[in-house]
Structure formats: C-alpha cells, structure tokens
Tab-separated table of N, CA, C and O in Angstrom:
chain	number	residue	atom	x	y	z
A	212	SER	N	-33.854	-29.855	21.462
A	212	SER	CA	-33.501	-30.582	20.247
A	212	SER	C	-33.422	-29.591	19.079
A	212	SER	O	-34.296	-28.769	18.905
A	213	VAL	N	-32.351	-29.683	18.313
A	213	VAL	CA	-32.130	-28.803	17.172
A	213	VAL	C	-32.109	-29.646	15.913
A	213	VAL	O	-31.419	-30.654	15.846
A	214	THR	N	-32.897	-29.260	14.920
A	214	THR	CA	-32.910	-30.002	13.670
A	214	THR	C	-31.825	-29.458	12.754
A	214	THR	O	-31.696	-28.256	12.580
A	215	THR	N	-31.026	-30.349	12.197
A	215	THR	CA	-29.938	-30.002	11.293
A	215	THR	C	-30.089	-30.814	10.022
A	215	THR	O	-30.918	-31.736	9.962
A	216	PRO	N	-29.291	-30.525	8.985
A	216	PRO	CA	-29.392	-31.311	7.750
A	216	PRO	C	-29.119	-32.803	7.943
A	216	PRO	O	-29.595	-33.621	7.176
A	217	ILE	N	-28.376	-33.181	8.993
A	217	ILE	CA	-28.049	-34.595	9.145
A	217	ILE	C	-28.728	-35.260	10.334
A	217	ILE	O	-28.419	-36.383	10.672
A	218	GLY	N	-29.649	-34.601	10.980
A	218	GLY	CA	-30.361	-35.258	12.076
A	218	GLY	C	-30.660	-34.303	13.213
A	218	GLY	O	-30.459	-33.118	13.110
A	219	ALA	N	-31.141	-34.848	14.300
A	219	ALA	CA	-31.485	-34.040	15.473
A	219	ALA	C	-30.397	-34.200	16.523
A	219	ALA	O	-29.933	-35.305	16.790
A	220	PHE	N	-29.978	-33.090	17.102
A	220	PHE	CA	-28.982	-33.116	18.155
A	220	PHE	C	-29.668	-32.903	19.498
A	220	PHE	O	-30.524	-32.061	19.645
A	221	LYS	N	-29.274	-33.687	20.470
A	221	LYS	CA	-29.682	-33.490	21.853
A	221	LYS	C	-28.409	-33.539	22.663
A	221	LYS	O	-27.664	-34.509	22.603
A	222	ASP	N	-28.147	-32.485	23.391
A	222	ASP	CA	-26.916	-32.395	24.170
A	222	ASP	C	-25.698	-32.654	23.284
A	222	ASP	O	-24.755	-33.324	23.678
A	223	GLU	N	-25.730	-32.142	22.049
A	223	GLU	CA	-24.645	-32.226	21.097
A	223	GLU	C	-24.317	-33.649	20.665
A	223	GLU	O	-23.216	-33.938	20.230
A	224	VAL	N	-25.265	-34.579	20.782
A	224	VAL	CA	-25.054	-35.958	20.353
A	224	VAL	C	-26.190	-36.347	19.410
A	224	VAL	O	-27.350	-36.090	19.700
A	225	LEU	N	-25.839	-36.983	18.282
A	225	LEU	CA	-26.874	-37.443	17.362
A	225	LEU	C	-27.692	-38.550	17.996
A	225	LEU	O	-27.150	-39.451	18.631
A	226	GLU	N	-29.001	-38.505	17.798
A	226	GLU	CA	-29.844	-39.591	18.280
A	226	GLU	C	-29.452	-40.894	17.585
A	226	GLU	O	-29.349	-41.927	18.208
A	227	ASP	N	-29.271	-40.849	16.280
A	227	ASP	CA	-28.822	-42.012	15.526
A	227	ASP	C	-27.776	-41.533	14.525
A	227	ASP	O	-28.114	-41.005	13.472
A	228	PRO	N	-26.488	-41.661	14.855
A	228	PRO	CA	-25.446	-41.110	13.997
A	228	PRO	C	-25.383	-41.724	12.603
A	228	PRO	O	-24.740	-41.187	11.720
A	229	PHE	N	-26.045	-42.851	12.396
A	229	PHE	CA	-26.020	-43.504	11.092
A	229	PHE	C	-27.304	-43.287	10.299
A	229	PHE	O	-27.521	-43.902	9.274
A	230	ALA	N	-28.158	-42.384	10.766
A	230	ALA	CA	-29.440	-42.130	10.104
A	230	ALA	C	-29.303	-41.018	9.067
A	230	ALA	O	-30.023	-40.048	9.083
A	231	PHE	N	-28.344	-41.177	8.169
A	231	PHE	CA	-28.208	-40.237	7.063
A	231	PHE	C	-27.774	-41.017	5.831
A	231	PHE	O	-27.252	-42.124	5.932
A	232	ASN	N	-28.000	-40.439	4.674
A	232	ASN	CA	-27.651	-41.088	3.422
A	232	ASN	C	-26.223	-40.720	3.058
A	232	ASN	O	-25.940	-39.576	2.706
A	233	ALA	N	-25.311	-41.675	3.133
A	233	ALA	CA	-23.901	-41.409	2.864
A	233	ALA	C	-23.664	-40.932	1.429
A	233	ALA	O	-22.692	-40.226	1.174
A	234	GLU	N	-24.556	-41.271	0.513
A	234	GLU	CA	-24.402	-40.815	-0.865
A	234	GLU	C	-24.589	-39.305	-0.988
A	234	GLU	O	-24.138	-38.703	-1.959
A	235	ASP	N	-25.237	-38.680	-0.021
A	235	ASP	CA	-25.453	-37.237	-0.024
A	235	ASP	C	-24.360	-36.474	0.717
A	235	ASP	O	-24.400	-35.258	0.804
A	236	LEU	N	-23.378	-37.196	1.273
A	236	LEU	CA	-22.294	-36.581	2.020
A	236	LEU	C	-21.067	-36.453	1.120
A	236	LEU	O	-20.624	-37.429	0.509
A	237	HIS	N	-20.531	-35.240	1.015
A	237	HIS	CA	-19.351	-34.992	0.181
A	237	HIS	C	-18.313	-34.244	1.006
A	237	HIS	O	-18.641	-33.313	1.739
A	238	VAL	N	-17.056	-34.671	0.871
A	238	VAL	CA	-15.949	-34.032	1.578
A	238	VAL	C	-14.898	-33.639	0.546
A	238	VAL	O	-14.491	-34.450	-0.272
A	239	TRP	N	-14.500	-32.374	0.592
A	239	TRP	CA	-13.443	-31.890	-0.286
A	239	TRP	C	-12.233	-31.577	0.573
A	239	TRP	O	-12.337	-30.903	1.596
A	240	ILE	N	-11.065	-32.065	0.123
A	240	ILE	CA	-9.820	-31.800	0.835
A	240	ILE	C	-8.802	-31.268	-0.165
A	240	ILE	O	-8.537	-31.891	-1.183
A	241	ASP	N	-8.258	-30.104	0.130
A	241	ASP	CA	-7.173	-29.525	-0.648
A	241	ASP	C	-5.972	-29.515	0.296
A	241	ASP	O	-5.820	-28.616	1.115
A	242	PRO	N	-5.119	-30.577	0.243
A	242	PRO	CA	-4.073	-30.732	1.251
A	242	PRO	C	-3.018	-29.630	1.233
A	242	PRO	O	-2.455	-29.312	2.261
A	243	ILE	N	-2.730	-29.058	0.066
A	243	ILE	CA	-1.759	-27.963	0.009
A	243	ILE	C	-2.279	-26.907	-0.936
A	243	ILE	O	-2.142	-27.010	-2.150
A	244	ASP	N	-2.929	-25.897	-0.383
A	244	ASP	CA	-3.351	-24.761	-1.181
A	244	ASP	C	-2.253	-23.724	-1.065
A	244	ASP	O	-1.923	-23.298	0.025
A	245	GLY	N	-1.665	-23.382	-2.176
A	245	GLY	CA	-0.513	-22.491	-2.171
A	245	GLY	C	0.757	-23.252	-2.503
A	245	GLY	O	1.805	-23.015	-1.895
A	246	THR	N	0.669	-24.172	-3.454
A	246	THR	CA	1.832	-24.985	-3.830
A	246	THR	C	2.997	-24.108	-4.287
A	246	THR	O	4.147	-24.350	-3.917
A	247	ARG	N	2.703	-23.084	-5.064
A	247	ARG	CA	3.756	-22.180	-5.534
A	247	ARG	C	4.463	-21.516	-4.347
A	247	ARG	O	5.695	-21.405	-4.323
A	248	GLU	N	3.685	-21.118	-3.348
A	248	GLU	CA	4.266	-20.502	-2.163
A	248	GLU	C	5.098	-21.512	-1.373
A	248	GLU	O	6.147	-21.177	-0.823
A	249	LEU	N	4.633	-22.751	-1.302
A	249	LEU	CA	5.370	-23.803	-0.597
A	249	LEU	C	6.733	-24.009	-1.244
A	249	LEU	O	7.759	-24.053	-0.553
A	250	VAL	N	6.763	-24.125	-2.567
A	250	VAL	CA	8.018	-24.339	-3.294
A	250	VAL	C	8.953	-23.141	-3.123
A	250	VAL	O	10.169	-23.294	-3.000
A	251	ALA	N	8.378	-21.936	-3.064
A	251	ALA	CA	9.183	-20.724	-2.918
A	251	ALA	C	9.632	-20.491	-1.469
A	251	ALA	O	10.389	-19.569	-1.202
A	252	GLY	N	9.153	-21.333	-0.532
A	252	GLY	CA	9.537	-21.186	0.868
A	252	GLY	C	8.727	-20.170	1.643
A	252	GLY	O	9.061	-19.843	2.774
A	253	ARG	N	7.641	-19.666	1.079
A	253	ARG	CA	6.773	-18.704	1.786
A	253	ARG	C	5.688	-19.485	2.542
A	253	ARG	O	4.510	-19.472	2.189
A	254	LEU	N	6.100	-20.165	3.579
A	254	LEU	CA	5.210	-21.087	4.290
A	254	LEU	C	4.039	-20.396	4.972
A	254	LEU	O	3.012	-21.024	5.237
A	255	GLU	N	4.149	-19.093	5.268
A	255	GLU	CA	3.037	-18.385	5.917
A	255	GLU	C	1.828	-18.275	5.001
A	255	GLU	O	0.728	-17.957	5.458
A	256	ASN	N	2.007	-18.543	3.692
A	256	ASN	CA	0.897	-18.462	2.733
A	256	ASN	C	0.342	-19.827	2.335
A	256	ASN	O	-0.477	-19.919	1.435
A	257	VAL	N	0.800	-20.897	2.986
A	257	VAL	CA	0.361	-22.256	2.658
A	257	VAL	C	-0.761	-22.665	3.610
A	257	VAL	O	-0.669	-22.470	4.815
A	258	THR	N	-1.839	-23.214	3.059
A	258	THR	CA	-2.959	-23.667	3.887
A	258	THR	C	-3.446	-25.040	3.446
A	258	THR	O	-3.173	-25.490	2.343
A	259	CYS	N	-4.151	-25.714	4.336
A	259	CYS	CA	-4.891	-26.936	4.030
A	259	CYS	C	-6.364	-26.581	4.203
A	259	CYS	O	-6.733	-25.921	5.165
A	260	MET	N	-7.193	-27.014	3.257
A	260	MET	CA	-8.615	-26.676	3.335
A	260	MET	C	-9.466	-27.934	3.257
A	260	MET	O	-9.172	-28.842	2.478
A	261	ILE	N	-10.522	-27.968	4.071
A	261	ILE	CA	-11.471	-29.085	4.090
A	261	ILE	C	-12.880	-28.503	4.082
A	261	ILE	O	-13.168	-27.551	4.803
A	262	GLY	N	-13.752	-29.077	3.272
A	262	GLY	CA	-15.146	-28.673	3.229
A	262	GLY	C	-16.047	-29.891	3.270
A	262	GLY	O	-15.733	-30.924	2.687
A	263	VAL	N	-17.163	-29.791	3.986
A	263	VAL	CA	-18.124	-30.894	4.089
A	263	VAL	C	-19.496	-30.374	3.663
A	263	VAL	O	-19.947	-29.327	4.136
A	264	VAL	N	-20.139	-31.121	2.771
A	264	VAL	CA	-21.470	-30.770	2.267
A	264	VAL	C	-22.369	-31.987	2.447
A	264	VAL	O	-21.966	-33.117	2.157
A	265	TYR	N	-23.573	-31.754	2.953
A	265	TYR	CA	-24.562	-32.828	3.061
A	265	TYR	C	-25.843	-32.380	2.385
A	265	TYR	O	-26.382	-31.334	2.716
A	266	ASN	N	-26.294	-33.189	1.432
A	266	ASN	CA	-27.534	-32.910	0.714
A	266	ASN	C	-27.525	-31.505	0.092
A	266	ASN	O	-28.480	-30.755	0.215
A	267	LYS	N	-26.377	-31.157	-0.504
A	267	LYS	CA	-26.158	-29.876	-1.184
A	267	LYS	C	-26.153	-28.681	-0.234
A	267	LYS	O	-26.280	-27.544	-0.657
A	268	ILE	N	-25.998	-28.934	1.065
A	268	ILE	CA	-25.943	-27.869	2.062
A	268	ILE	C	-24.563	-27.900	2.722
A	268	ILE	O	-24.189	-28.909	3.315
A	269	PRO	N	-23.772	-26.817	2.609
A	269	PRO	CA	-22.474	-26.804	3.291
A	269	PRO	C	-22.679	-26.817	4.801
A	269	PRO	O	-23.446	-26.022	5.338
A	270	ILE	N	-22.009	-27.765	5.478
A	270	ILE	CA	-22.194	-27.877	6.921
A	270	ILE	C	-20.913	-27.626	7.707
A	270	ILE	O	-20.960	-27.444	8.908
A	271	MET	N	-19.744	-27.614	7.012
A	271	MET	CA	-18.511	-27.392	7.740
A	271	MET	C	-17.422	-26.977	6.774
A	271	MET	O	-17.364	-27.474	5.651
A	272	GLY	N	-16.603	-26.073	7.196
A	272	GLY	CA	-15.435	-25.678	6.421
A	272	GLY	C	-14.279	-25.394	7.370
A	272	GLY	O	-14.488	-24.910	8.483
A	273	LEU	N	-13.079	-25.718	6.938
A	273	LEU	CA	-11.912	-25.540	7.787
A	273	LEU	C	-10.745	-25.093	6.929
A	273	LEU	O	-10.512	-25.648	5.854
A	274	VAL	N	-10.044	-24.080	7.381
A	274	VAL	CA	-8.796	-23.653	6.761
A	274	VAL	C	-7.747	-23.716	7.847
A	274	VAL	O	-7.891	-23.136	8.927
A	275	HIS	N	-6.675	-24.452	7.583
A	275	HIS	CA	-5.614	-24.626	8.570
A	275	HIS	C	-4.287	-24.155	7.978
A	275	HIS	O	-3.980	-24.471	6.834
A	276	ARG	N	-3.555	-23.404	8.727
A	276	ARG	CA	-2.240	-22.943	8.298
A	276	ARG	C	-1.200	-23.737	9.092
A	276	ARG	O	-0.868	-23.398	10.236
A	277	PRO	N	-0.655	-24.828	8.508
A	277	PRO	CA	0.200	-25.737	9.259
A	277	PRO	C	1.592	-25.202	9.573
A	277	PRO	O	2.274	-25.760	10.433
A	278	TYR	N	2.023	-24.152	8.908
A	278	TYR	CA	3.394	-23.665	9.129
A	278	TYR	C	3.391	-22.334	9.821
A	278	TYR	O	2.579	-21.512	9.653
C-alpha cells in the first residue's frame, strides 16, 4: 500500500475513489498553448497542457503536441 495525497493505492486501485475533498482538487487546461504559432502555421510548436493539483500538491502534468 502506497500513501498518496488522494488516498491509498493497492494494486493501482483506490480503496475508496470518492474519499477525497473535491474542493481541494484543481485542474488547469490550456487547450492551445502557442496560439501565435498556430495562426502562423507552425504546428510543430503548438501544444495542449493539463495540470492537476490536489491539496496544493501537483499530482499530474501533461503536455501533448497534437500536430
């Protein structure tokens, strides 16, 4: 069992997936980072970014290059 900011994992499954305070969960989504590059047609410089924070602790970040 591993203790994490949002609960205990056993075999990569939460014991109680709803045992967290949703008010402490924040998700940031930047759907098009590089708008100027998108308009200019430089699609290799365009990204989508997502960040997840729980109880002021960053728990996940993702940068995706869709083009």
